[in-house]
Short mmCIF file of C-alpha atoms in Angstrom, two decimals:
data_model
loop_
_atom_site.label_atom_id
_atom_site.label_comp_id
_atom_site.label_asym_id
_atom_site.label_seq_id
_atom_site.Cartn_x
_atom_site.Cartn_y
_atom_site.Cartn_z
CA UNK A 1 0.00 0.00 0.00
CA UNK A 2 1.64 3.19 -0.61
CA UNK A 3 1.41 6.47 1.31
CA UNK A 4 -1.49 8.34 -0.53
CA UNK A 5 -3.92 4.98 0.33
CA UNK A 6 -2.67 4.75 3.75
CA UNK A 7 -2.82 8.10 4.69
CA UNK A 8 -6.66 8.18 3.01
CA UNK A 9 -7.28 4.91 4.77
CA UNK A 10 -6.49 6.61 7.90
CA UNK A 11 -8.24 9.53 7.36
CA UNK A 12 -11.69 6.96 6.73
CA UNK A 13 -11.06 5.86 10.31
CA UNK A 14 -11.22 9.43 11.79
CA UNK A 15 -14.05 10.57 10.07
CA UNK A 16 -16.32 7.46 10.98
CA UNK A 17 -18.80 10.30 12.87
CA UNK A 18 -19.71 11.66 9.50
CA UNK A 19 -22.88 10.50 7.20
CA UNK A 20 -21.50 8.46 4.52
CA UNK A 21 -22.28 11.13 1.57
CA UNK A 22 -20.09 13.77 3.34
CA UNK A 23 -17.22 10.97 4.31
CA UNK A 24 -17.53 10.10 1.09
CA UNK A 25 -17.17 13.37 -0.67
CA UNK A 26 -14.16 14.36 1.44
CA UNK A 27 -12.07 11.16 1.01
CA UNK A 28 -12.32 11.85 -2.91
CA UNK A 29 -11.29 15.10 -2.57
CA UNK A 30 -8.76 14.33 -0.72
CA UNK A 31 -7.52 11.54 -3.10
CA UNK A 32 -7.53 13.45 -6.17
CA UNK A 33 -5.80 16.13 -4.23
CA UNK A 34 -2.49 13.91 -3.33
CA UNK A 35 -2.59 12.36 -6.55
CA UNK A 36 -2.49 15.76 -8.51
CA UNK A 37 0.01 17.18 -5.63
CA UNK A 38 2.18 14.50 -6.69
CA UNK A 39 2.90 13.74 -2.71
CA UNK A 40 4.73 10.59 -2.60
CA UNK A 41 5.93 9.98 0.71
CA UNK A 42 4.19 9.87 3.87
CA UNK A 43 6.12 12.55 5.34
CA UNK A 44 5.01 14.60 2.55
CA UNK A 45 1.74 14.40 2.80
CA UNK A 46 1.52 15.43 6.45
CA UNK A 47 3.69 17.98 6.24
CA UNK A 48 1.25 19.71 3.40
CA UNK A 49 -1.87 18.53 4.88
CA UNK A 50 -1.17 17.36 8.42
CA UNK A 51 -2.15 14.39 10.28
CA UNK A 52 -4.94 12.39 9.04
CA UNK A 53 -6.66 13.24 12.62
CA UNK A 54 -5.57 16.91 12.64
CA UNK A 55 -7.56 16.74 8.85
CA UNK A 56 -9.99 14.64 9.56
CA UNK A 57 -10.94 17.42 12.86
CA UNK A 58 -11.04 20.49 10.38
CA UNK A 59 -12.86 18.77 8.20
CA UNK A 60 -15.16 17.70 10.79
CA UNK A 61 -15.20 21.21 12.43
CA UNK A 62 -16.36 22.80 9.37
CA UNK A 63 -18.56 20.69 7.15
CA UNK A 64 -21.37 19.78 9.24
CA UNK A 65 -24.49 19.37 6.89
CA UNK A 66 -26.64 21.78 9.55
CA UNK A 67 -25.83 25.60 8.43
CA UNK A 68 -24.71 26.34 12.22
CA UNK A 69 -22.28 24.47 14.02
CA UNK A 70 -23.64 24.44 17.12
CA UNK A 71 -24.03 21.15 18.94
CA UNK A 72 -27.42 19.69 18.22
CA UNK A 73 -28.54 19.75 22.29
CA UNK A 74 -28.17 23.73 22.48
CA UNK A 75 -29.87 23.41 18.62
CA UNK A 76 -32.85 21.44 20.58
CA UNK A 77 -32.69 24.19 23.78
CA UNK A 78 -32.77 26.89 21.17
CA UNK A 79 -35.65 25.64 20.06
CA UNK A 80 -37.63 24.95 23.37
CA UNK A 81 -36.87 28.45 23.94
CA UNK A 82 -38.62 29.84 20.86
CA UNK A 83 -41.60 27.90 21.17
CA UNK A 84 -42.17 28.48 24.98
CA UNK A 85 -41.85 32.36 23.73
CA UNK A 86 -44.01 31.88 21.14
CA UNK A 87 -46.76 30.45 23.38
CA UNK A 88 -46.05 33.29 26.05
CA UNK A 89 -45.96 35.83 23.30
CA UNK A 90 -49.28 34.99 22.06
CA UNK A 91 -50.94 34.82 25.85
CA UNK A 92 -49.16 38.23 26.21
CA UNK A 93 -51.30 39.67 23.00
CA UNK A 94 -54.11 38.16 24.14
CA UNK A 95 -54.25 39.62 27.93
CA UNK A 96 -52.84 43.24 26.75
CA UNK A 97 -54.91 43.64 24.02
CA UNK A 98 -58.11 43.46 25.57
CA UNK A 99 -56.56 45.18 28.22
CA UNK A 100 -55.19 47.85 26.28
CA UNK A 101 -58.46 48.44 24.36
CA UNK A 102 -60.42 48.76 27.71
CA UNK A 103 -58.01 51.36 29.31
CA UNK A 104 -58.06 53.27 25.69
CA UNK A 105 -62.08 53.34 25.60
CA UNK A 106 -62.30 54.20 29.37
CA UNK A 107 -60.06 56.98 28.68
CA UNK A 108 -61.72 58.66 25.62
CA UNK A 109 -65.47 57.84 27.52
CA UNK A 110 -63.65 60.10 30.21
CA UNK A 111 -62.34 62.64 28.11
CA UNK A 112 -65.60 63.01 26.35
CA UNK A 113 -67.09 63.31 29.79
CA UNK A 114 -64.81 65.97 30.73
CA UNK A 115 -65.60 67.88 27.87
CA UNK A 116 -68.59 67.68 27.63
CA UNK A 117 -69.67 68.69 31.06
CA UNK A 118 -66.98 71.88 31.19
CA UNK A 119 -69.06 72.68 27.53
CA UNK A 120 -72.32 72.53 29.47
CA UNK A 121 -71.13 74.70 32.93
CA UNK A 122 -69.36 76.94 30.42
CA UNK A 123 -72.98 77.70 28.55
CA UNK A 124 -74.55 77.72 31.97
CA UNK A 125 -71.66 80.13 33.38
CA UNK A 126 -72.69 82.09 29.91
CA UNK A 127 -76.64 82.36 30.45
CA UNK A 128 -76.82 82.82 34.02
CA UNK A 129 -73.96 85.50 34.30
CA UNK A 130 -76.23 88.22 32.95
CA UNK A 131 -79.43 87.32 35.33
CA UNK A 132 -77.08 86.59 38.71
CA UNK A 133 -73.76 87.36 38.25
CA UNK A 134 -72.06 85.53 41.14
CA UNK A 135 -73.66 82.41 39.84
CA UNK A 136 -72.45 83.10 36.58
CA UNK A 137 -68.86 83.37 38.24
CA UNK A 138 -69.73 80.01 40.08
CA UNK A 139 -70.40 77.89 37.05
CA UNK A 140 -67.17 79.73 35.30
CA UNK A 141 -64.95 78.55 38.06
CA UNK A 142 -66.09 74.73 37.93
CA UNK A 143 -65.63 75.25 34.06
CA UNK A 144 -61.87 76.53 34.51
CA UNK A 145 -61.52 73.84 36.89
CA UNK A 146 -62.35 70.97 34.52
CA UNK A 147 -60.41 72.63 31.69
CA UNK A 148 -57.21 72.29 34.32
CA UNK A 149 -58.33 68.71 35.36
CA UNK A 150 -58.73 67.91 31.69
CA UNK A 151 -55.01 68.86 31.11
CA UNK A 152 -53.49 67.07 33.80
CA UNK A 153 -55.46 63.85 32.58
CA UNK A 154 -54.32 64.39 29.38
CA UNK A 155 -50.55 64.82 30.63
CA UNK A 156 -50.66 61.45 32.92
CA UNK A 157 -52.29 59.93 29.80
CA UNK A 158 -49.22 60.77 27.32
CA UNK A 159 -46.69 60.12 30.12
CA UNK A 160 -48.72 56.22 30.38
CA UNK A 161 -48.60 55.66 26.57
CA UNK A 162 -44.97 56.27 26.20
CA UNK A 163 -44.40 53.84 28.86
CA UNK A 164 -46.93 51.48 27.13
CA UNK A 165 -44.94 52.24 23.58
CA UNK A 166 -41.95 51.51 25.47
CA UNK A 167 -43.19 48.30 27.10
CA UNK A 168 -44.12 46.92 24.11
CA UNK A 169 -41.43 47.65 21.76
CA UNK A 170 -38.80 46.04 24.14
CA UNK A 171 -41.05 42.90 24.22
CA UNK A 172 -40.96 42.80 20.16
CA UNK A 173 -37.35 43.27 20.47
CA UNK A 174 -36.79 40.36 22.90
CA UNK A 175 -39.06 38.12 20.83
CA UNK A 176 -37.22 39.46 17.55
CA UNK A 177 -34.00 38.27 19.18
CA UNK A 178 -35.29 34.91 20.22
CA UNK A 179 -35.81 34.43 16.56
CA UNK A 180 -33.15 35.28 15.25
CA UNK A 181 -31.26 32.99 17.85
CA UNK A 182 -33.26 30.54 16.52
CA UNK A 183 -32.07 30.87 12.68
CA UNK B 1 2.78 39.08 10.06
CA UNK B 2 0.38 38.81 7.58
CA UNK B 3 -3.49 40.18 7.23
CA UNK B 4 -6.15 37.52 8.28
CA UNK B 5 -8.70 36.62 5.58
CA UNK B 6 -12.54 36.37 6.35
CA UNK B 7 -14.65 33.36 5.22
CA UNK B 8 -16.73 35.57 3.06
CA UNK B 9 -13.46 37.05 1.18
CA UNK B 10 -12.10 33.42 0.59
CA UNK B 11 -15.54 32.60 -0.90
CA UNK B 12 -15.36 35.35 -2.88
CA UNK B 13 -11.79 34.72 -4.15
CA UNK B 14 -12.66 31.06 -5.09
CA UNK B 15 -16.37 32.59 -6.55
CA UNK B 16 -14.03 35.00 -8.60
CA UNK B 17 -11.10 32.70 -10.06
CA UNK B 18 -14.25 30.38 -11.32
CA UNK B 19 -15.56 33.09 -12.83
CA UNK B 20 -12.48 32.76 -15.31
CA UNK B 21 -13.00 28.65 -15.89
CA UNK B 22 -13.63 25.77 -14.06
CA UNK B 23 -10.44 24.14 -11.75
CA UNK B 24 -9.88 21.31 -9.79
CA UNK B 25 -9.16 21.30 -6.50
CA UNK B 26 -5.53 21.13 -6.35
CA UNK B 27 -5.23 23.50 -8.86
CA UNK B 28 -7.67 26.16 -7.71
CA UNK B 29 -5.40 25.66 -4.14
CA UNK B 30 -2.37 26.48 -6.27
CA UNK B 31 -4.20 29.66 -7.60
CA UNK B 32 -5.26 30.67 -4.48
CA UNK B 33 -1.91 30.53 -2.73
CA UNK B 34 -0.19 32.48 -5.66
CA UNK B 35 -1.99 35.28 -3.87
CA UNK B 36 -2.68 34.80 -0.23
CA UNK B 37 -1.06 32.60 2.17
CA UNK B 38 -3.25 29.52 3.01
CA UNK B 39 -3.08 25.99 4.70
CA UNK B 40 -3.83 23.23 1.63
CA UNK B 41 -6.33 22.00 4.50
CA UNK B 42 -8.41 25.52 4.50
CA UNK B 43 -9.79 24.79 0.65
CA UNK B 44 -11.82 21.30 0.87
CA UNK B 45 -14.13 23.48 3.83
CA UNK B 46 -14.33 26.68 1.67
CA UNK B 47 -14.98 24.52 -1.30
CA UNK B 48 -17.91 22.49 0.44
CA UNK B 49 -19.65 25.20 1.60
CA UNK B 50 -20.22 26.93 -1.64
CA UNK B 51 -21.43 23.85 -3.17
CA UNK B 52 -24.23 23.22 -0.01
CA UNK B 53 -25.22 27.00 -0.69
CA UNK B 54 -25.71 26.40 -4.88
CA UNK B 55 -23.00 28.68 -5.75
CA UNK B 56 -21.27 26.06 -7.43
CA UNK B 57 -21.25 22.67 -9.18
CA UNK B 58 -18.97 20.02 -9.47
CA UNK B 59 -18.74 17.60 -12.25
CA UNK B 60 -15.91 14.96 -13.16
CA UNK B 61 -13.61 14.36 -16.15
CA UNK B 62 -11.45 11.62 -16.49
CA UNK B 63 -7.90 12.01 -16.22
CA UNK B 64 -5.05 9.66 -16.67
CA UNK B 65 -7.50 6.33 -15.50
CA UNK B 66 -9.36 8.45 -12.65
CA UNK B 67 -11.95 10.82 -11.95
CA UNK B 68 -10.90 14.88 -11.31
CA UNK B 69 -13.85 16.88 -10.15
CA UNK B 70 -14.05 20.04 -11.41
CA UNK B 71 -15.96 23.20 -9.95
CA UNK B 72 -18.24 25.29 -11.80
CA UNK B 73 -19.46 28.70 -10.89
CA UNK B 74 -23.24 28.58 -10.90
CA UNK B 75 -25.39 32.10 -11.77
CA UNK B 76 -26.19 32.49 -7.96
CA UNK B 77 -22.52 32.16 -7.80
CA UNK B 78 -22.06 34.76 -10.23
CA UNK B 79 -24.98 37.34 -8.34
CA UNK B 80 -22.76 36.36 -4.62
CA UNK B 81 -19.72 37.13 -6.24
CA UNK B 82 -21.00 40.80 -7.36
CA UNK B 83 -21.64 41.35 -3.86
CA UNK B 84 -18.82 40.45 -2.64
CA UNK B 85 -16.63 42.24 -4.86
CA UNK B 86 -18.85 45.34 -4.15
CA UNK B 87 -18.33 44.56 -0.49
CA UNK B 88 -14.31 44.53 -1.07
CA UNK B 89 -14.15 47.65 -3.11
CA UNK B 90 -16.05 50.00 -0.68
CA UNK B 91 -13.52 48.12 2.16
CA UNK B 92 -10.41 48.79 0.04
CA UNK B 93 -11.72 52.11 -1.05
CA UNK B 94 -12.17 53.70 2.36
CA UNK B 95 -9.00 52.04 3.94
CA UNK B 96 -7.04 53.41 1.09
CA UNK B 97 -8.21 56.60 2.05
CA UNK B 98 -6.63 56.04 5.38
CA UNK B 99 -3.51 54.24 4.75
CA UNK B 100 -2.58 56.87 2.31
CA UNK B 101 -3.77 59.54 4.21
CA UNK B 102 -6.16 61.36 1.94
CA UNK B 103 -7.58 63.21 4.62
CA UNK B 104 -4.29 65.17 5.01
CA UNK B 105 -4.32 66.04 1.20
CA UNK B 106 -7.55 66.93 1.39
CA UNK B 107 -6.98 69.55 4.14
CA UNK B 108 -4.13 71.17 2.32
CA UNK B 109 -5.75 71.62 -0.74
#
């Protein structure tokens, strides 16, 4: 046997872990490639392409069949982990959304409420402050009044939805990351 | 000491001496090392992976009573290998500009 068989013999040995397509596929490579090189001695051969374990652990290393070369455990956590996000992810939608709505409806009925009644004292503060004057001035107060509670509602209510925007954005950035771990 | 190359620029260099014709493997190592410094173990990997991704074929011809398998750029090949040559040129570009100090000559002018 010379050194080119032995050395690919060898090499078949070390890369028993492989599927037999990709063992395959490497040992004629490899083959041709002495042959062509022209290495005849065994000394030769390892010098230009090392050991046949040293090969046999690049080639290994580097041409795994899955795209990432990540053991296949952490490939099998990985993917635990996306579904169990997934599943949380969608409860998550399904409690805030509702939720969400109901604050965003009981807001604007408030709101509207707000309005409305500083529109009405504000006509009553108009038609009465001819006939009795300090009546008039009564009704305008309660009007002012609403008109300052309307702005601090409206404050608290834009300092809430930036925190909601917020909330929600670093959720869909988590659950953006936990797919892309995933690919 | 001598500038590491990136798995995407070796691609690229293999994607781009197929461009020219089709090699063999010991040959396109040859090429290759004509211009960068590289382990005769680093090409089999580099060679495999653009295969699995369809940016090449291989097909064999019969040489002297055995089989040599040849590589052939593929048109997704060709499209990858645009990109990467894009990718070098801005790179080389804008590192030119420091290594020769353009800025400077800018500022003077």
């Amino acid at each position: 046997m010379n050194a080119c068989e032995k050395y690919i013999q060898e090499l078949q040995q070390h890369l028993s872990s492989l599927p037999q397509a990709d063992r395959q596929d490497a040992l004629e490579f490899y083959k041709e490639y002495i042959e062509d090189a022209g290495y005849q001695d065994w000394d030769e051969i390892i010098q230009k392409l090392g050991t046949p374990k040293e090969l046999s652990q690049e080639i290994i290393a580097k041409t795994t069949t899955t795209p990432n070369q990540e053991p296949l455990d952490q490939q099998d956590n990985k993917r635990v982990r996306f579904v169990l996000f997934t599943i949380l992810a969608i409860i998550l939608v399904l409690v805030l959304v509702p939720t969400i709505l109901g604050i965003l409806s009981g807001i604007i009925a408030a709101i509207a409420t707000l309005v409305g009644s500083g529109l009405t004292v504000f006509a009553l503060a108009g038609s009465t402050l001819t006939s009795d004057v300090w009546a008039g001035v009564f009704y305008l107060g309660i009007g002012i009044a609403l008109v300052g509670v309307l702005l601090i509602a409206i404050f608290i209510i834009a300092w809430l939805g930036k925190w909601l925007v917020r909330g929600i954005n670093k959720l869909i950035t988590l659950f953006r990351n936990q797919v892309k771990g995933e690919k | 000491m001598k500038i590491k190359i990136t798995a995407d620029l070796l691609d690229g260099m293999v994607l781009a001496i197929l461009e020219h014709r089709d090699y063999y493997g010991y040959a396109l190592t040859q090429r290759m090392q004509e211009a960068i410094t590289i382990s005769e173990s680093t090409m089999y990997p580099v060679l495999r992976r653009l295969n699995r991704d369809g940016y090449l074929t291989t097909y064999e011809q019969s040489f002297q009573g055995r089989n040599r398998r040849y590589y052939k750029i593929t048109a997704k090949g060709v499209n990858h290998l645009q990109r990467v040559r894009k990718l070098w040129n801005d790179y080389k570009k804008s590192l030119d500009q420091v290594f020769n100090n353009q800025d400077k000559q800018r500022e003077e002018q």
